[in-house]
Every structure is written in structure tokens, then in C-alpha cells.
Short mmCIF file of C-alpha atoms in Angstrom, two decimals:
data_model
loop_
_atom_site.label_atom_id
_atom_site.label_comp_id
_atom_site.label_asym_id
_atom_site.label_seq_id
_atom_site.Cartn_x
_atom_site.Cartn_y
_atom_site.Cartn_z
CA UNK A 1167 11.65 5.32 27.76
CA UNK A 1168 13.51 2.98 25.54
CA UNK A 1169 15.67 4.07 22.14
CA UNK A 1170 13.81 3.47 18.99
CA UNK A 1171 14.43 -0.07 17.72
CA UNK A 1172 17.80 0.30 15.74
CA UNK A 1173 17.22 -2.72 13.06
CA UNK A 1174 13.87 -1.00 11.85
CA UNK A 1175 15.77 2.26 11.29
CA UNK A 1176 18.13 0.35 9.33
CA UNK A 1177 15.00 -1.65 7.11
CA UNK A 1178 13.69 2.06 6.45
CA UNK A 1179 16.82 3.57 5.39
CA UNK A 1180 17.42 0.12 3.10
CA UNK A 1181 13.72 0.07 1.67
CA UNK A 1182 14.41 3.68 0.70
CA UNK A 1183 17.35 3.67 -0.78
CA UNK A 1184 16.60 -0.04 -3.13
CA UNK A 1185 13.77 0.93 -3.71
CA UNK A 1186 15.08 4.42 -5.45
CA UNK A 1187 17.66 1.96 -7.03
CA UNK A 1188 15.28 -0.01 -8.45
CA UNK A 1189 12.84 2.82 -9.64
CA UNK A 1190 16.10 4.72 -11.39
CA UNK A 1191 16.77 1.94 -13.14
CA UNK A 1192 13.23 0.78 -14.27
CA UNK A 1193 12.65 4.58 -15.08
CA UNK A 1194 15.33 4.79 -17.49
CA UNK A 1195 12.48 2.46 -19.78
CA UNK A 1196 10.52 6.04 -20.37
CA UNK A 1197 13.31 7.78 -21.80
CA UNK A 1198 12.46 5.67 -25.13
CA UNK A 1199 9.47 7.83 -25.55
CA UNK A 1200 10.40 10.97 -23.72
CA UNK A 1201 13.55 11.75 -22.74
CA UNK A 1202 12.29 14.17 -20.13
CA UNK A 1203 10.07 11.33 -18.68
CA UNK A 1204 12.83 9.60 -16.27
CA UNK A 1205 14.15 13.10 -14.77
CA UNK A 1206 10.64 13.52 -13.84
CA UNK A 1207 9.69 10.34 -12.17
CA UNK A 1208 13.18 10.39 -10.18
CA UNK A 1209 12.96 14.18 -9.44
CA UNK A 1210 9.21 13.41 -7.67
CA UNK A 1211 9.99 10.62 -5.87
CA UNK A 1212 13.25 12.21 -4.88
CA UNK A 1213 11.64 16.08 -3.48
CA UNK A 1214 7.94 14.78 -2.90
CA UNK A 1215 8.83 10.66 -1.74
CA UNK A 1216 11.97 11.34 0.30
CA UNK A 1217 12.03 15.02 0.96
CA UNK A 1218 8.49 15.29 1.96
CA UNK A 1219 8.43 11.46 3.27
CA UNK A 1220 11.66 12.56 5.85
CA UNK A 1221 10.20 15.39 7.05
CA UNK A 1222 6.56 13.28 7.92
CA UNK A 1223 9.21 10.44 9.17
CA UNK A 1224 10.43 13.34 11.86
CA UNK A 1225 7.29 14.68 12.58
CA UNK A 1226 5.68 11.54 13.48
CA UNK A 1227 8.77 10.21 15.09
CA UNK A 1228 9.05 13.22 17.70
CA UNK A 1229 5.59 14.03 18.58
CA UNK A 1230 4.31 11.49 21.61
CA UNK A 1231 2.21 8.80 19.43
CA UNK A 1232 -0.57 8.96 22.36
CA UNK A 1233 -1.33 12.54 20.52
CA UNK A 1234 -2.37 10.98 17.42
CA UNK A 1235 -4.91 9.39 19.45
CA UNK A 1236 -6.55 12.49 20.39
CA UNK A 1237 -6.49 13.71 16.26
CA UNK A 1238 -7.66 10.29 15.30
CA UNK A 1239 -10.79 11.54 14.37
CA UNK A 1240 -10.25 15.09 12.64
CA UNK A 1241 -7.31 13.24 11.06
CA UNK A 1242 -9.97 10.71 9.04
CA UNK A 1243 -12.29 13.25 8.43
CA UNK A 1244 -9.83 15.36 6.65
CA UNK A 1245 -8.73 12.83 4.29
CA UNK A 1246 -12.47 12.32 3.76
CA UNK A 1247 -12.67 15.48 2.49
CA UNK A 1248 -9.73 15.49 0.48
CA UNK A 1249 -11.35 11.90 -0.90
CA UNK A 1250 -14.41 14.42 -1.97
CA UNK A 1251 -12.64 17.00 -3.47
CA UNK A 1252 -11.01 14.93 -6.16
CA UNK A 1253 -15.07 14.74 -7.90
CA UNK A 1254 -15.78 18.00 -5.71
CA UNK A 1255 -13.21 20.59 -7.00
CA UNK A 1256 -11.51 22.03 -9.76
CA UNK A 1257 -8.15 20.15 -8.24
CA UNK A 1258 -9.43 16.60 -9.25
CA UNK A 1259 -7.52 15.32 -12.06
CA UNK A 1260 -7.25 11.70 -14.02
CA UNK A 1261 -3.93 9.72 -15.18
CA UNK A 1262 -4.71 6.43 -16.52
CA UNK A 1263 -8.48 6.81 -16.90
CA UNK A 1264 -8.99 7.15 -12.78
CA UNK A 1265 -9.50 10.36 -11.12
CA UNK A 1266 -7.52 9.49 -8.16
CA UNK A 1267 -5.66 12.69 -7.64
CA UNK A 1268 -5.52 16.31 -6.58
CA UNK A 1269 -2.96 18.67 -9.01
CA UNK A 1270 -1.99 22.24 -7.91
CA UNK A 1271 0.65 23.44 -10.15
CA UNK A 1272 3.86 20.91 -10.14
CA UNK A 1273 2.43 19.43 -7.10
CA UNK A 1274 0.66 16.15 -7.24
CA UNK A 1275 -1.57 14.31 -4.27
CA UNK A 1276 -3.02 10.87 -4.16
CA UNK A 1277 -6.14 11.80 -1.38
CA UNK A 1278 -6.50 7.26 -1.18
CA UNK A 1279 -2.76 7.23 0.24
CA UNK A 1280 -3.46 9.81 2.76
CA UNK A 1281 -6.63 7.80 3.68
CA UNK A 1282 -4.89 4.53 4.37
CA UNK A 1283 -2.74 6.16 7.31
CA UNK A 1284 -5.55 8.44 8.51
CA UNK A 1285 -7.92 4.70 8.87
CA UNK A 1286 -5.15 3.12 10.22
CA UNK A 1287 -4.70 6.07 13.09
CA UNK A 1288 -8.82 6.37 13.27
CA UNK A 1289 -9.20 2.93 13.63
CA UNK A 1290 -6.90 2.10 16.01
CA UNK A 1291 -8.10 4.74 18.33
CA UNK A 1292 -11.60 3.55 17.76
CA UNK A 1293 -11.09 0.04 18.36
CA UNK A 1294 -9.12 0.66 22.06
CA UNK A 1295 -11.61 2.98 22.93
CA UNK A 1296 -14.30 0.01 22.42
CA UNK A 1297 -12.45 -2.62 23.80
CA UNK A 1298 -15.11 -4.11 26.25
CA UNK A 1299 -17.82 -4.11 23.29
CA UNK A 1300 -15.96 -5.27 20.09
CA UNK A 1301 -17.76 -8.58 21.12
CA UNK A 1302 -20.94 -7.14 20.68
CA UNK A 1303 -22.63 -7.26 17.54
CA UNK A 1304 -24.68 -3.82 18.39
CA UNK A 1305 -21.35 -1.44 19.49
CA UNK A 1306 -18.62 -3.54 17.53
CA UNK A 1307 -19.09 -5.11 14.40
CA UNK A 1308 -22.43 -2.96 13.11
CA UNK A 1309 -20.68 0.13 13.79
CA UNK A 1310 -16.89 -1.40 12.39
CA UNK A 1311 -19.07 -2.63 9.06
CA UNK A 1312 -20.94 1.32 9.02
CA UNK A 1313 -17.18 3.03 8.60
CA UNK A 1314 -15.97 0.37 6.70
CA UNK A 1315 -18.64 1.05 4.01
CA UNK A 1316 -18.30 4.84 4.02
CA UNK A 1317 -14.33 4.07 3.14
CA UNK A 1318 -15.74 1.57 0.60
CA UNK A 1319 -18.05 3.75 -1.01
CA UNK A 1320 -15.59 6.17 -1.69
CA UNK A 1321 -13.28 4.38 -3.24
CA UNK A 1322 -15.77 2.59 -5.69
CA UNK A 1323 -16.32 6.33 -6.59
CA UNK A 1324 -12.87 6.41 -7.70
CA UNK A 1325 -13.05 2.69 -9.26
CA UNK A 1326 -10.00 2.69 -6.66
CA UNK A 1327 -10.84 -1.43 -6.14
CA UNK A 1328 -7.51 -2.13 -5.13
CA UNK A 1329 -6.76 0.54 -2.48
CA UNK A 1330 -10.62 -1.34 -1.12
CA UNK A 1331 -9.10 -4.49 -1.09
CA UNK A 1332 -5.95 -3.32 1.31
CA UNK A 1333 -7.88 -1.37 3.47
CA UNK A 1334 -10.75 -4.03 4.12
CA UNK A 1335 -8.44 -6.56 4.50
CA UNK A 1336 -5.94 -4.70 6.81
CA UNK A 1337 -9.06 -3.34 8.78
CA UNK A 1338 -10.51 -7.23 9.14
CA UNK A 1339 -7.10 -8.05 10.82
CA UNK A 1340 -7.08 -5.29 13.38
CA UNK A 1341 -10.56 -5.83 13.86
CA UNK A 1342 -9.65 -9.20 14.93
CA UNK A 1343 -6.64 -8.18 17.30
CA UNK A 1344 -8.73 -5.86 18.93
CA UNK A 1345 -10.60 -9.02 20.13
CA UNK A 1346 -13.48 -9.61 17.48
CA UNK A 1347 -15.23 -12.66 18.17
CA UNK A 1348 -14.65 -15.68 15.10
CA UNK A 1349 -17.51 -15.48 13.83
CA UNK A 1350 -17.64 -11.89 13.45
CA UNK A 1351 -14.44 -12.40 11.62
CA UNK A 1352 -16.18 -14.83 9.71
CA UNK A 1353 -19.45 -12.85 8.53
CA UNK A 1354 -16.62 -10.32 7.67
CA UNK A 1355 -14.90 -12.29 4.90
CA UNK A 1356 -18.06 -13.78 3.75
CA UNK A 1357 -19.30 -9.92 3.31
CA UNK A 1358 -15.75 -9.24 2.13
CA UNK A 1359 -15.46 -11.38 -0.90
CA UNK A 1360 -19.07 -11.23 -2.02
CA UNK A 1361 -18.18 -7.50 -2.54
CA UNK A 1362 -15.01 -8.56 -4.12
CA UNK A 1363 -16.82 -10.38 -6.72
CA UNK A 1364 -20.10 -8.29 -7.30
CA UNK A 1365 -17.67 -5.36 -7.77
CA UNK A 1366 -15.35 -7.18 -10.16
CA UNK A 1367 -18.09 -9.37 -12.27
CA UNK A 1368 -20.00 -5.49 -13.01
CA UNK A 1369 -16.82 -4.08 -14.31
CA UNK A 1370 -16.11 -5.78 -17.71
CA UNK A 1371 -12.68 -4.48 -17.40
CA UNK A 1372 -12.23 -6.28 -13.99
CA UNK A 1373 -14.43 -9.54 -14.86
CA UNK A 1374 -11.32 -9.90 -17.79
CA UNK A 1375 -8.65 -9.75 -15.41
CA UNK A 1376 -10.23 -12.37 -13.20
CA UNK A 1377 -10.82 -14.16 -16.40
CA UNK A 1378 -7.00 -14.41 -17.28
CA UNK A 1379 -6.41 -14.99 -13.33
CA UNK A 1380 -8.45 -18.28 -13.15
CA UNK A 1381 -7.93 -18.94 -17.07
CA UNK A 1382 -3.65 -18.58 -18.17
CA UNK A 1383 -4.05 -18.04 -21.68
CA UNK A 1384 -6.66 -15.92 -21.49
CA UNK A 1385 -6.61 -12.88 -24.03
CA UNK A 1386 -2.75 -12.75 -24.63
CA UNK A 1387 -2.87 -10.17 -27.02
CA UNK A 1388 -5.36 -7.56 -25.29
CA UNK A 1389 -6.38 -8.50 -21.24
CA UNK A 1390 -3.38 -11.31 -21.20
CA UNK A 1391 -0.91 -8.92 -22.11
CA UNK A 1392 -0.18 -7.54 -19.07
CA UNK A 1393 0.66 -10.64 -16.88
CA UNK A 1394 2.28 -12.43 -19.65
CA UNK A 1395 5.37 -9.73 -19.76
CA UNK A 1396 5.24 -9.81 -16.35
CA UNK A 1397 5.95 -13.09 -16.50
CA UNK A 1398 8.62 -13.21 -19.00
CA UNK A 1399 10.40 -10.34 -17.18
CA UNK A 1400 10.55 -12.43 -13.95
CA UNK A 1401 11.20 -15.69 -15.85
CA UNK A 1402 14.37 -14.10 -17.68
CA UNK A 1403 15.78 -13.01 -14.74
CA UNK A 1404 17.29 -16.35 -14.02
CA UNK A 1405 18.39 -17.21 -10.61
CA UNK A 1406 20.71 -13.56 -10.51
CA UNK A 1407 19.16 -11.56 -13.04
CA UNK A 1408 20.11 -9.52 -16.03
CA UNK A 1409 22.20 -7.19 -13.39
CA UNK A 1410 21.30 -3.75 -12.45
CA UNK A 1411 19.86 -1.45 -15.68
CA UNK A 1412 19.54 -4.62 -17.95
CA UNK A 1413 16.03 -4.96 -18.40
CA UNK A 1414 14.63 -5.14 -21.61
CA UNK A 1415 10.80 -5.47 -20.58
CA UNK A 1416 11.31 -2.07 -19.08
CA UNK A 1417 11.54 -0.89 -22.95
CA UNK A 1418 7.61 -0.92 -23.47
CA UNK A 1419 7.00 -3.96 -23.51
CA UNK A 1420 5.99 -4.44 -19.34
CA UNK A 1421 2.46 -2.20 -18.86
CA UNK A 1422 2.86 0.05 -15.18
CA UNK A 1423 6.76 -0.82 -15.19
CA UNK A 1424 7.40 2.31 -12.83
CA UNK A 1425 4.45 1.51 -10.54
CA UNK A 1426 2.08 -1.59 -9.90
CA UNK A 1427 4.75 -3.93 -12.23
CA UNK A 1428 7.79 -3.14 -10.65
CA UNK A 1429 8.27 -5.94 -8.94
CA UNK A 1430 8.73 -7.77 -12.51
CA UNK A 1431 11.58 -5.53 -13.46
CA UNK A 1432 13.17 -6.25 -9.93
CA UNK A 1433 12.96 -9.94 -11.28
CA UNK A 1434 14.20 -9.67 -14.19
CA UNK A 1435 17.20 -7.37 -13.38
CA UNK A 1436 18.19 -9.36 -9.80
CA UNK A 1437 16.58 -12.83 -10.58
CA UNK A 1438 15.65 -14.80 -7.88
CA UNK A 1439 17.98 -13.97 -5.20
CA UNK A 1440 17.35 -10.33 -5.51
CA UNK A 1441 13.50 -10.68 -5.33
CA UNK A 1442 13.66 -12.71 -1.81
CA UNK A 1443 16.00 -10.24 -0.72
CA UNK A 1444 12.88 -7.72 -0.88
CA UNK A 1445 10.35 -10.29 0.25
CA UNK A 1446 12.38 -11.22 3.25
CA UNK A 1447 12.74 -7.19 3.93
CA UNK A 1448 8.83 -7.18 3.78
CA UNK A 1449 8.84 -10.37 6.12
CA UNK A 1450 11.19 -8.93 8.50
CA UNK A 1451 9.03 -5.74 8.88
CA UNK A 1452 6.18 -7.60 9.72
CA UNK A 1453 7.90 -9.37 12.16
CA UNK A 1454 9.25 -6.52 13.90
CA UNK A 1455 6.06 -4.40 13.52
CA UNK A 1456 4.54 -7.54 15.17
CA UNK A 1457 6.97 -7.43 18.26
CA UNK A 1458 6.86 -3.49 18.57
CA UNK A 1459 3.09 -4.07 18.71
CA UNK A 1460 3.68 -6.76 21.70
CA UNK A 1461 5.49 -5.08 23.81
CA UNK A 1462 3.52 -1.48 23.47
CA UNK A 1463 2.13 -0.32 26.74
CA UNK A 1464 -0.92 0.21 25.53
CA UNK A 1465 -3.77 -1.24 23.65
CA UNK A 1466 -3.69 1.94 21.08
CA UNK A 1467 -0.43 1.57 20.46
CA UNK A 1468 -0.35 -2.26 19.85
CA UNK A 1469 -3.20 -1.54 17.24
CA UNK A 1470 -1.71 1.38 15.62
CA UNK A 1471 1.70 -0.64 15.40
CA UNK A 1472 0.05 -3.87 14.27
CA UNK A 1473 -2.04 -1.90 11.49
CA UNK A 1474 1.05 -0.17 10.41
CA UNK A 1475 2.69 -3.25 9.19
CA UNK A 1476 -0.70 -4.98 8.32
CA UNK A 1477 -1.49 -2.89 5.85
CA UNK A 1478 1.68 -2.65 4.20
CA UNK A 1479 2.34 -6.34 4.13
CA UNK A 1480 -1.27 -6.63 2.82
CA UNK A 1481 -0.14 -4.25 -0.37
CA UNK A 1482 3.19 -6.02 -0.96
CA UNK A 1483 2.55 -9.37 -0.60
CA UNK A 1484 -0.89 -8.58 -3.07
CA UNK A 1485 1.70 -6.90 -5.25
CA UNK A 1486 4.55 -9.35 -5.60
CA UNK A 1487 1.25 -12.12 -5.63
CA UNK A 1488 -0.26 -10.25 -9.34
CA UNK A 1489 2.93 -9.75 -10.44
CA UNK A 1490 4.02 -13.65 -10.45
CA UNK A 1491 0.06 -14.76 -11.59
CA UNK A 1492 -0.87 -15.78 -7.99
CA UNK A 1493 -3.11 -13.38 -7.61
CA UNK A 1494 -5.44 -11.03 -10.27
CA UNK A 1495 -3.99 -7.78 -11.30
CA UNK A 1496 -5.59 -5.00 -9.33
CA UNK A 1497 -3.26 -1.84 -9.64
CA UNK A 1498 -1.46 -2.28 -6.27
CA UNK A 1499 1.78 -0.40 -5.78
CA UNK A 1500 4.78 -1.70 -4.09
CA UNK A 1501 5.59 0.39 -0.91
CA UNK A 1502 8.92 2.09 -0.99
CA UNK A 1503 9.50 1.10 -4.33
CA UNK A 1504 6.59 1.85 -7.01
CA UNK A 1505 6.69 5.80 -8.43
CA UNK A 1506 4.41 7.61 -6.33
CA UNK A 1507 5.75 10.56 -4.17
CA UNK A 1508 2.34 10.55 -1.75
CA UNK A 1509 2.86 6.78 -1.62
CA UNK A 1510 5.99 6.78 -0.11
CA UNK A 1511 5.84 10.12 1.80
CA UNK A 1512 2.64 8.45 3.64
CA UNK A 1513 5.13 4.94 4.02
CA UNK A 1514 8.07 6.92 5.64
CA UNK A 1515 5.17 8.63 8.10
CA UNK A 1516 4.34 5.22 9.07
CA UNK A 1517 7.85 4.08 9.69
CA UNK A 1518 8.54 7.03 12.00
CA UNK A 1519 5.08 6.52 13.55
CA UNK A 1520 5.77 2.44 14.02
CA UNK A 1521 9.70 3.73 15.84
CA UNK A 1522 8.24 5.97 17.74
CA UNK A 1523 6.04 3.24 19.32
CA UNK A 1524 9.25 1.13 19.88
CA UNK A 1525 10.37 3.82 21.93
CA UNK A 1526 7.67 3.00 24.62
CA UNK A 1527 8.30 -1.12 24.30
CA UNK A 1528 7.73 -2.44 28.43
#
């Protein structure tokens, strides 16, 4: 056995502790309405993020990955369930108009987080378990396109398009390292974005913000708003920003600054050269993911790794894409960085998950 690769320890430890930086300071916008508001946000993420997030980062880190394996399935099923109990139980509670999360007491859980890492386990067992018939239509794509509706379905319960969007696209890559044929692959995106539209031209809500996405301009008072701070925050960072706590979009003017817009305020307050600092963090993981994945001794653990860093290169790079217009506005969080203590509890699990792995490299 190998030590765990060093340099991703280091990434971790950096994406957690600038990504904190950057919440504290984007946090301090909230205090103009409730002074309470930032102690809050910071004390979550802090106890729920990093405290929980470490102790999932150890867990996952120490127990032999191959075990996972062998929970795969109970795993998915039981975020399933906690999927059904936000519309099944007294627990399920709204913020924002979605009723996304579970509440008991002070304690907060966002079931869709827990899903991503349970489909990412689930399907990665699944798909080395079938590796001699992911070419077949009858025991590898029909079957793949069955559990990827289930997920789907319960997510447009939740009007949770976004957290759709990462997981069908993450699962369409894996699907194709596991050795899906082309034009498998290819029926896959054709299903893929026919969804993608049908599901956003029903939605009025959604049909607007693919309206301003294909039509700049569009609605700047009302839809428009949104993208247009988003721009200026980025566009007034300059090539090196305001400087750390500067922003003024923060100040109610940037919509989700804490969350699915924090990339903006990252702009803004480091300009340029402080964004690709991030994106080349995001790049590096996926590179290193990548190359943990090649050299696993084992086809579950080349999955598992691969859909690791997938799926959260899927979210960023979707993120940081809405956030500078190149994409439509969807709600997507920044891993390590957006306010969300399930978020990055579940993103820590999958670091120490993803080291683990490197243990094993051949």
C-alpha cells in the first residue's frame, strides 16, 4: 500500500480554508439586514461544513474503499428515502420557495447532497459489476436509463433541475468510462437535453432564464436582474479585484451572494487573477482525480475515483459558467465554497473517499 497522494491533501485543506475566506467575507453582505445573519451562515458552515465534513473526511479515509462497494446499494436506497421524506414527513421544510430540506431543531439537511455521493458510490459499484454487458442495450443502457429516471423523478419533485443536470451529466460520463458503446452515449445526450428543454420550456420561471441566456438584455429589471449584477460584480473586479471584504454587490444588490453567486463576489473582490486561481484548483483536481482513477487496481475504484471528480467539476465549471453568462442560471452551488453545511460535509467525504483510493495506486 502506497501513502495517500500528498498534493490532493494539500488542494483539500486549500479549497477549505478559501473557500471559508471567501464565504466570511461575502457573508458580511447579510449583516445589512440582520446583524445576526453572518454569525449564522459562518457558525454552520464552520460546526456542520468543517466539523461534520472532517469527521466524514476520516471516516471515509480509514475504512478500506472496497467496503463501500458492498453498502453501495443500502447506501442509495437510504438517501432515497431521505429524498421521500422531505414531501413524506413532518421534517420537510422550504427556503427559497423549494422544499429541498429536512430541519430537526438547529440542524439542517439537504437529502439531494447526500444523494449525489450515495449515486456516485451506487453507480460505480453497479457499473464494475456489469462490466461485460454495459455494451448491451438489454443489461446496460435500459437498466442505466431505469435508475437514472428514478433519480430524475425525484428531483423534478423537488423542482431540484439543477442538482438533475449534475447528476445526469456526471452519470453519462461514468457511464461512458465504464465502456458504453458511442452511440449509447449518443442516444444519452439526445434523451438528455430533450429533458433539459421540456423541463425548462414548462416552467415559466425556467423558460425566462433561458430567455435572458440566449437573449442579453432580456428582462433587466425582473428575470435579467440576476445575471446582470453578476456581471457587474465580476466586471468591477478588474484584473486584482476590490481586495478582500470590498465588495459592494455583496450589499443586496447580487441575488444568492452566499450560495449559487459566489463566484461573482470572488470576482469582484480578487479580479481576474484570483478567479483562475480557483478555476485552476478545480482543474488540478480533476486532473489528479483523473490519475488516482488510472492507476486504481480495480475497475470500482477507477469509477468511484473518476465520478468523484466528475461530478464536482460538472457543478463548478456549470457554476463559474452561469455566473459569467456562459451558461443559464440554474441554482448550482460552488463546492467548498457556496454556504451549505451538507454541501460541503458531503465534498470533504468525497475528498477522503478519492485519498483513500490513492492509497491503493499500482
Amino acid at each position: 500500500m502506497s501513502k495517500a497522494d500528498s498534493f490532493l491533501f494539500y488542494l483539500t485543506i486549500a479549497f477549505v480554508v478559501l473557500g471559508f475566506l471567501a464565504l466570511f467575507s461575502t457573508s458580511l453582505g447579510l449583516a445589512a439586514d440582520n446583524p445576526k445573519a453572518t454569525f449564522s451562515v459562518l457558525y454552520r458552515q464552520l460546526v456542520f461544513g468543517i466539523g461534520g465534513g472532517t469527521i466524514l473526511f476520516l471516516a471515509c479515509f480509514l475504512i478500506p474503499y472496497d467496503f463501500f462497494k458492498k453498502i453501495a446499494l443500502p447506501l442509495f436506497i437510504s438517501a432515497v428515502i431521505l429524498m421521500l421524506f422531505v414531501h413524506f414527513s413532518p421534517f420537510g421544510a422550504s427556503f427559497g420557495g423549494a422544499k429541498r430540506w429536512l430541519v430537526f431543531g438547529q440542524f439542517s439537511l439537504q437529502p439531494s447532497e447526500v444523494l449525489k455521493f450515495s449515486f456516485i458510490v451506487y453507480l460505480a459499484a453497479w457499473l464494475s459489476s456489469r462490466r461485460k454487458d454495459i455494451g448491451s442495450i438489454q443489461y446496460g443502457l435500459f437498466p442505466f436509463l431505469l435508475i437514472t429516471g428514478v433519480i430524475g423523478i425525484l428531483l423534478m419533485v423537488q423542482s431540484d433541475l439543477s442538482t438533475l443536470v449534475v447528476i445526469t451529466s456526471g452519470a453519462g460520463f461514468l457511464f461512458f468510462i465504464a465502456g458504453g458503446k458511442i452511440k449509447h452515449i449518443g442516444i444519452l445526450m439526445i434523451l438528455g437535453i430533450s429533458a433539459f428543454f421540456i423541463l425548462t420550456i414548462i416552467a415559466p420561471y425556467r423558460a425566462d432564464r433561458m430567455m435572458v441566456f440566449l437573449k442579453p438584455g432580456y428582462d433587466p429589471q425582473d428575470t435579467g436582474y440576476h445575471i446582470n449584477q453578476s456581471l457587474i460584480a465580476v466586471g468591477s473586479g478588474g484584473l486584482f479585484g476590490r481586495g478582500l471584504g470590498k465588495s459592494l454587490q455583496k450589499f443586496n444588490y447580487l441575488p444568492e451572494a452566499t450560495s449559487d453567486s459566489i463566484f461573482a463576489i470572488i470576482g469582484e473582490e480578487f479580479g481576474l487573477v484570483g478567479s483562475s486561481v480557483f478555476i485552476l484548483m478545480f482543474l488540478l483536481l480533476l486532473f489528479r482525480g483523473f490519475k488516482i482513477a488510472s492507476r486504481s487496481p480495480d475497475l470500482f475504484g477507477r469509477l468511484l475515483a473518476g465520478g468523484i471528480v466528475i461530478f464536482i467539476a460538472v457543478q463548478a465549471f456549470l457554476n463559474i459558467a452561469a455566473t459569467i453568462g456562459l451558461a443559464p442560471i440554474m441554482g448550482i452551488p460552488l463546492p467548498f465554497v457556496s454556504q451549505g453545511g451538507t454541501a460541503l460535509a458531503i465534498n470533504l467525504a468525497e475528498m477522503g473517499l478519492l485519498l483513500n483510493i490513492s492509497k491503493h495506486r499500482k
